[in-house]
Short mmCIF file of C-alpha atoms and ligand atoms in Angstrom, two decimals:
data_model
loop_
_atom_site.label_atom_id
_atom_site.label_comp_id
_atom_site.label_asym_id
_atom_site.label_seq_id
_atom_site.Cartn_x
_atom_site.Cartn_y
_atom_site.Cartn_z
CA MET A 1 -9.36 -7.35 -11.82
CA LEU A 2 -11.22 -9.09 -9.06
CA VAL A 3 -13.44 -6.79 -7.00
CA ILE A 4 -14.18 -8.28 -3.59
CA ILE A 5 -16.83 -6.46 -1.57
CA LYS A 6 -16.86 -7.20 2.14
CA GLU A 7 -19.40 -6.21 4.78
CA ASN A 8 -17.18 -3.81 6.72
CA TYR A 9 -13.63 -2.66 7.48
CA ASP A 10 -12.77 -5.68 9.66
CA ALA A 11 -13.90 -8.15 7.01
CA MET A 12 -11.93 -6.24 4.35
CA SER A 13 -8.83 -6.29 6.56
CA ASN A 14 -9.19 -9.99 7.28
CA GLU A 15 -9.63 -10.86 3.60
CA ALA A 16 -6.47 -8.98 2.64
CA ALA A 17 -4.46 -10.50 5.50
CA GLN A 18 -5.59 -14.02 4.56
CA ILE A 19 -4.42 -13.51 0.98
CA VAL A 20 -1.01 -12.24 2.17
CA ALA A 21 -0.72 -15.13 4.65
CA ASP A 22 -1.60 -17.61 1.92
CA ARG A 23 1.11 -16.23 -0.38
CA LEU A 24 3.63 -16.24 2.49
CA ARG A 25 2.92 -19.88 3.38
CA ARG A 26 3.49 -20.83 -0.27
CA LYS A 27 6.64 -18.71 -0.58
CA PRO A 28 8.50 -18.12 2.72
CA ASN A 29 10.86 -15.58 1.09
CA LEU A 30 7.95 -13.50 -0.18
CA VAL A 31 8.73 -9.95 -1.32
CA LEU A 32 5.99 -7.73 0.07
CA GLY A 33 5.21 -4.19 -1.00
CA LEU A 34 3.74 -2.28 1.92
CA ALA A 35 1.56 0.80 2.31
CA THR A 36 0.91 3.25 5.11
CA GLY A 37 -2.26 5.17 5.96
CA THR A 38 -5.26 4.22 8.04
CA THR A 39 -6.55 1.66 5.55
CA PRO A 40 -4.00 -1.18 5.97
CA LEU A 41 -3.87 -0.91 9.80
CA GLY A 42 -6.52 -3.61 10.31
CA MET A 43 -4.74 -5.94 7.89
CA TYR A 44 -1.45 -5.42 9.77
CA LYS A 45 -3.24 -6.28 13.05
CA VAL A 46 -4.47 -9.57 11.60
CA LEU A 47 -1.00 -10.41 10.26
CA ILE A 48 0.50 -9.72 13.70
CA ARG A 49 -2.11 -11.99 15.28
CA LEU A 50 -1.37 -14.75 12.75
CA HIS A 51 2.32 -14.39 13.56
CA LYS A 52 1.79 -14.55 17.34
CA GLN A 53 -0.91 -17.19 17.46
CA GLU A 54 -0.24 -19.34 14.41
CA GLY A 55 3.49 -18.79 13.92
CA LEU A 56 3.18 -17.05 10.54
CA ASP A 57 6.87 -16.64 9.77
CA PHE A 58 8.32 -13.41 8.40
CA SER A 59 11.98 -14.37 8.93
CA LYS A 60 12.69 -14.69 5.20
CA VAL A 61 10.37 -11.94 4.00
CA THR A 62 11.68 -8.78 2.35
CA THR A 63 9.55 -5.63 2.37
CA PHE A 64 9.58 -2.47 0.28
CA ASN A 65 7.45 0.46 1.35
CA LEU A 66 5.71 2.57 -1.24
CA ASP A 67 6.68 6.03 -0.08
CA GLU A 68 8.14 8.41 2.50
CA TYR A 69 7.91 12.12 3.25
CA VAL A 70 10.89 14.23 2.26
CA GLY A 71 12.52 15.91 5.26
CA LEU A 72 11.29 13.58 8.01
CA PRO A 73 13.88 11.34 9.71
CA PRO A 74 12.85 7.74 10.51
CA THR A 75 12.51 8.71 14.17
CA HIS A 76 9.86 11.36 13.41
CA GLU A 77 6.46 10.15 14.60
CA GLN A 78 4.82 11.05 11.27
CA SER A 79 7.48 9.42 9.10
CA TYR A 80 6.31 6.32 7.32
CA ARG A 81 9.28 4.37 8.64
CA TYR A 82 8.14 5.14 12.19
CA PHE A 83 4.56 4.19 11.28
CA MET A 84 5.72 0.83 9.94
CA ASN A 85 7.82 0.10 13.04
CA VAL A 86 4.94 0.83 15.39
CA ASN A 87 2.20 -0.85 13.38
CA LEU A 88 3.96 -3.91 11.98
CA PHE A 89 7.73 -4.40 12.07
CA ASN A 90 8.11 -4.26 15.89
CA HIS A 91 5.58 -7.08 16.27
CA ILE A 92 6.77 -9.65 13.71
CA ASN A 93 10.02 -11.54 13.17
CA ILE A 94 11.28 -9.73 10.09
CA PRO A 95 15.05 -9.08 10.12
CA GLU A 96 15.95 -5.39 9.99
CA ARG A 97 18.20 -5.98 6.97
CA ASN A 98 15.18 -7.14 4.93
CA ILE A 99 13.25 -3.90 5.45
CA TYR A 100 13.44 -1.23 2.76
CA VAL A 101 11.81 2.16 3.33
CA LEU A 102 12.81 5.18 1.27
CA ASP A 103 14.92 7.69 3.21
CA GLY A 104 13.29 11.12 3.24
CA MET A 105 16.60 12.60 4.43
CA ALA A 106 18.69 11.25 1.52
CA ASP A 107 21.22 13.82 0.24
CA ASP A 108 21.15 12.64 -3.35
CA ILE A 109 17.50 11.92 -3.98
CA ASP A 110 17.89 10.69 -7.55
CA ALA A 111 20.68 8.26 -6.63
CA HIS A 112 18.66 7.07 -3.64
CA CYS A 113 15.57 6.40 -5.78
CA ASP A 114 17.68 4.51 -8.34
CA TRP A 115 19.19 2.44 -5.53
CA PHE A 116 15.70 1.57 -4.25
CA GLU A 117 14.61 0.36 -7.69
CA GLN A 118 17.78 -1.73 -7.97
CA GLU A 119 17.15 -3.36 -4.58
CA ILE A 120 13.63 -4.31 -5.69
CA ALA A 121 15.06 -5.86 -8.84
CA LYS A 122 17.77 -7.71 -6.84
CA ALA A 123 15.08 -9.15 -4.58
CA GLY A 124 13.38 -10.55 -7.69
CA GLY A 125 10.59 -7.96 -7.82
CA VAL A 126 7.63 -7.44 -5.53
CA ASP A 127 5.36 -10.49 -5.23
CA VAL A 128 2.40 -8.87 -3.49
CA GLN A 129 1.91 -5.12 -3.37
CA ILE A 130 -0.52 -3.63 -0.84
CA LEU A 131 -2.13 -0.36 -1.93
CA GLY A 132 -4.46 2.19 -0.42
CA ILE A 133 -6.05 4.94 -2.46
CA GLY A 134 -6.18 8.69 -1.94
CA ALA A 135 -9.52 10.49 -2.22
CA ASN A 136 -8.12 12.05 -5.42
CA GLY A 137 -7.30 8.63 -6.88
CA HIS A 138 -3.61 8.60 -6.03
CA ILE A 139 -1.67 5.43 -5.24
CA ALA A 140 1.39 5.73 -3.02
CA PHE A 141 2.17 9.43 -3.61
CA ASN A 142 1.55 9.32 -7.35
CA GLU A 143 -0.71 12.31 -7.58
CA PRO A 144 -3.10 12.95 -10.50
CA GLY A 145 -1.07 13.63 -13.62
CA SER A 146 1.71 11.21 -12.65
CA SER A 147 3.16 9.37 -15.59
CA LEU A 148 1.66 5.90 -15.76
CA GLY A 149 5.14 4.56 -16.53
CA SER A 150 6.90 6.44 -13.70
CA ARG A 151 9.56 4.92 -11.46
CA THR A 152 10.62 5.79 -7.90
CA ARG A 153 11.19 9.56 -7.66
CA VAL A 154 10.31 12.73 -5.78
CA LYS A 155 6.78 14.15 -6.14
CA THR A 156 5.17 17.38 -5.01
CA LEU A 157 2.08 16.67 -2.91
CA THR A 158 -1.21 18.26 -3.96
CA ASP A 159 -3.09 20.50 -1.55
CA THR A 160 -5.87 17.87 -1.35
CA THR A 161 -3.42 15.24 -0.17
CA ARG A 162 -1.76 17.62 2.29
CA TRP A 163 -5.20 18.47 3.73
CA ASP A 164 -6.16 14.78 3.91
CA ASN A 165 -2.95 13.94 5.76
CA ALA A 166 -2.98 17.05 7.97
CA ARG A 167 -5.04 15.11 10.54
CA PHE A 168 -1.87 13.33 11.62
CA PHE A 169 0.13 16.54 12.14
CA GLU A 170 -0.40 19.34 14.64
CA LYS A 171 -0.70 21.95 11.88
CA LYS A 172 -1.27 21.67 8.14
CA GLY A 173 1.89 23.71 7.63
CA GLU A 174 3.86 20.81 9.10
CA VAL A 175 2.77 18.37 6.38
CA PRO A 176 5.77 17.97 4.07
CA LYS A 177 5.39 19.39 0.58
CA TYR A 178 7.35 16.62 -1.12
CA ALA A 179 7.55 12.87 -0.90
CA LEU A 180 9.61 10.06 -2.37
CA THR A 181 7.38 7.47 -3.95
CA MET A 182 7.53 4.34 -6.00
CA GLY A 183 6.24 5.16 -9.46
CA VAL A 184 3.08 3.90 -11.09
CA GLY A 185 5.28 1.79 -13.37
CA SER A 186 7.20 0.38 -10.38
CA ILE A 187 3.90 -0.58 -8.72
CA MET A 188 2.57 -2.19 -11.89
CA ASP A 189 5.64 -4.48 -11.99
CA ALA A 190 4.46 -6.29 -8.85
CA LYS A 191 3.15 -9.78 -9.53
CA GLU A 192 -0.08 -9.20 -7.56
CA LEU A 193 -1.77 -6.01 -6.41
CA LEU A 194 -4.13 -5.76 -3.44
CA LEU A 195 -5.90 -2.39 -3.43
CA LEU A 196 -7.77 -1.87 -0.16
CA SER A 197 -10.34 0.79 0.57
CA SER A 198 -13.10 1.46 3.05
CA GLY A 199 -15.57 4.21 3.87
CA LYS A 200 -17.92 6.36 1.81
CA GLU A 201 -15.35 9.14 1.39
CA LYS A 202 -13.44 6.75 -0.90
CA ALA A 203 -16.47 5.69 -2.99
CA ASP A 204 -15.80 8.17 -5.83
CA ALA A 205 -12.12 7.23 -6.00
CA ILE A 206 -12.95 3.50 -6.12
CA LYS A 207 -15.58 4.05 -8.80
CA ALA A 208 -13.05 6.00 -10.91
CA ALA A 209 -10.27 3.45 -10.30
CA ALA A 210 -12.30 0.31 -11.00
CA GLU A 211 -14.84 1.47 -13.58
CA GLY A 212 -13.62 4.78 -14.99
CA PRO A 213 -11.36 5.35 -17.97
CA ILE A 214 -7.68 4.57 -17.51
CA THR A 215 -6.10 7.96 -17.10
CA ALA A 216 -3.12 9.60 -15.43
CA GLN A 217 -5.68 11.91 -13.79
CA VAL A 218 -6.69 8.89 -11.67
CA PRO A 219 -3.41 7.02 -11.19
CA ALA A 220 -5.22 4.12 -9.45
CA SER A 221 -7.19 3.43 -12.66
CA VAL A 222 -4.05 1.85 -14.14
CA ILE A 223 -4.71 -1.27 -12.07
CA GLN A 224 -7.29 -2.21 -14.72
CA LEU A 225 -4.30 -3.08 -16.90
CA HIS A 226 -2.69 -5.35 -14.30
CA ARG A 227 -2.90 -9.10 -14.75
CA LYS A 228 -3.57 -9.92 -11.09
CA ALA A 229 -5.19 -7.03 -9.28
CA TYR A 230 -7.60 -7.45 -6.38
CA VAL A 231 -9.76 -4.54 -5.26
CA ILE A 232 -10.88 -5.34 -1.72
CA VAL A 233 -13.43 -2.87 -0.43
CA ASP A 234 -16.12 -2.54 2.19
CA LYS A 235 -19.72 -1.83 1.22
CA GLU A 236 -19.39 1.93 1.68
CA ALA A 237 -16.35 2.24 -0.56
CA ALA A 238 -18.17 0.04 -3.10
CA SER A 239 -21.40 2.06 -2.91
CA LYS A 240 -20.90 3.92 -6.21
CA LEU A 241 -19.85 0.93 -8.31
CA SER A 242 -22.38 0.26 -11.05
CA SER A 243 -21.42 -3.27 -12.05
CA SER A 244 -22.47 -6.15 -9.85
CA TYR A 245 -19.55 -8.10 -8.48
CA PRO A 246 -19.67 -11.64 -7.16
CA GLY A 247 -16.89 -10.94 -4.68
CA THR A 248 -19.05 -10.92 -1.57
CA TRP A 249 -19.35 -14.66 -1.66
CA ARG A 250 -16.60 -15.90 -3.95
CA SER A 251 -13.42 -17.16 -2.33
CA SER A 252 -10.61 -14.78 -3.03
CA PHE A 253 -8.39 -17.76 -3.73
CA THR A 254 -10.37 -18.44 -6.88
CA LEU A 255 -8.50 -16.51 -9.51
CA GLU A 256 -10.99 -14.99 -11.88
CA LEU A 257 -9.34 -11.79 -12.89
C1 GLP B 301 -1.30 8.57 1.77
C2 GLP B 301 -0.38 7.44 1.32
C3 GLP B 301 -1.09 6.44 0.43
C4 GLP B 301 -2.42 6.04 1.06
C5 GLP B 301 -3.29 7.26 1.20
C6 GLP B 301 -4.66 6.94 1.80
O1 GLP B 301 -1.37 9.60 0.88
N1 GLP B 301 0.78 7.92 0.64
O2 GLP B 301 -0.26 5.31 0.22
O3 GLP B 301 -3.03 5.08 0.27
O4 GLP B 301 -2.62 8.17 2.06
O5 GLP B 301 -4.58 6.94 3.19
P1 GLP B 301 -5.68 6.37 4.15
O6 GLP B 301 -5.55 4.91 4.10
O7 GLP B 301 -5.32 6.92 5.50
O8 GLP B 301 -6.99 6.86 3.65
#
C-alpha cells in the first residue's frame, strides 16, 4: 500500500487525476473502474480539463462503474448513471458503447450481475479502479459483513449508508434500500486501486482501512492485501493515522507499495 497524504481536497484530486492520466497515456485502451459520490468529483474535473486543454484521449477507454441503486432508471437524477453522465461522460470523448454501468432496473438481477462480471473479464479486467470509502468502511456498496471474496450482486444498504446518502434525496424514505454492486473480490481483481478520501468525517474509516485488522466488518481494509493499492487522502482524512507516511513529498509514480 502506498499512502499519499496531500494538503487538501484539490491536491488529493489532482494527484489521483495525474495517476489516471499517466496510466491512460501509457495504455490508450485503459479499462477504468469508476466511483460515484462527492469524493471523486474533483478528480473528474481535472480529467475533463486535461481532456479539453491537453487532448487527453478517452476514445479507446472502457469504463465499469462500481455500483447502482436498485429501482432507479438511468434518467433519474440520483441514479449513478445520471451522475456519471453529468460529472464525466458528457464532457469527454468516450464512446457510449464503452460505458458499463449496472442497470438498477434489470429484471433478472442475478443474470445481469453475471453479465457485468463477464464484460469485465472480456475487457481484460480493470486496470485502474477508483474507490471512495463510506464512513462505515464500505467500498462501492459492500457494507460491513460483506464477503471479502464477493462478486457483483445485490446488497441491502445499511441505515448508516442510507442516512449518509439521504442528503442527495428530498426525503430519506426515497433513498433506495438495495443496490447492485461489484463485490469486494471483483474490486480486488483490478490491477491498481486508488482509494480517495477527504475530510475529518472519514478519518476513522481511513484509519481502520489502512491500519486496522483486515476484516469483513471494514470491507475497505482488504486493500491491505492488494499488490498495488494507493490510498490518497487529504490531511483531515489522514488525521487519525498513527504511522508516518512519506507520501506528502514522494512522487506517486515511484512504486513503493
Ligand atoms: C456511496 C458509494 C461509494 C462511495 C461512498 C462515499 O455509498 N456507493 O462508492 O465511496 O458513497 O461517498 P462520498 O464520496 O460522497 O463520501
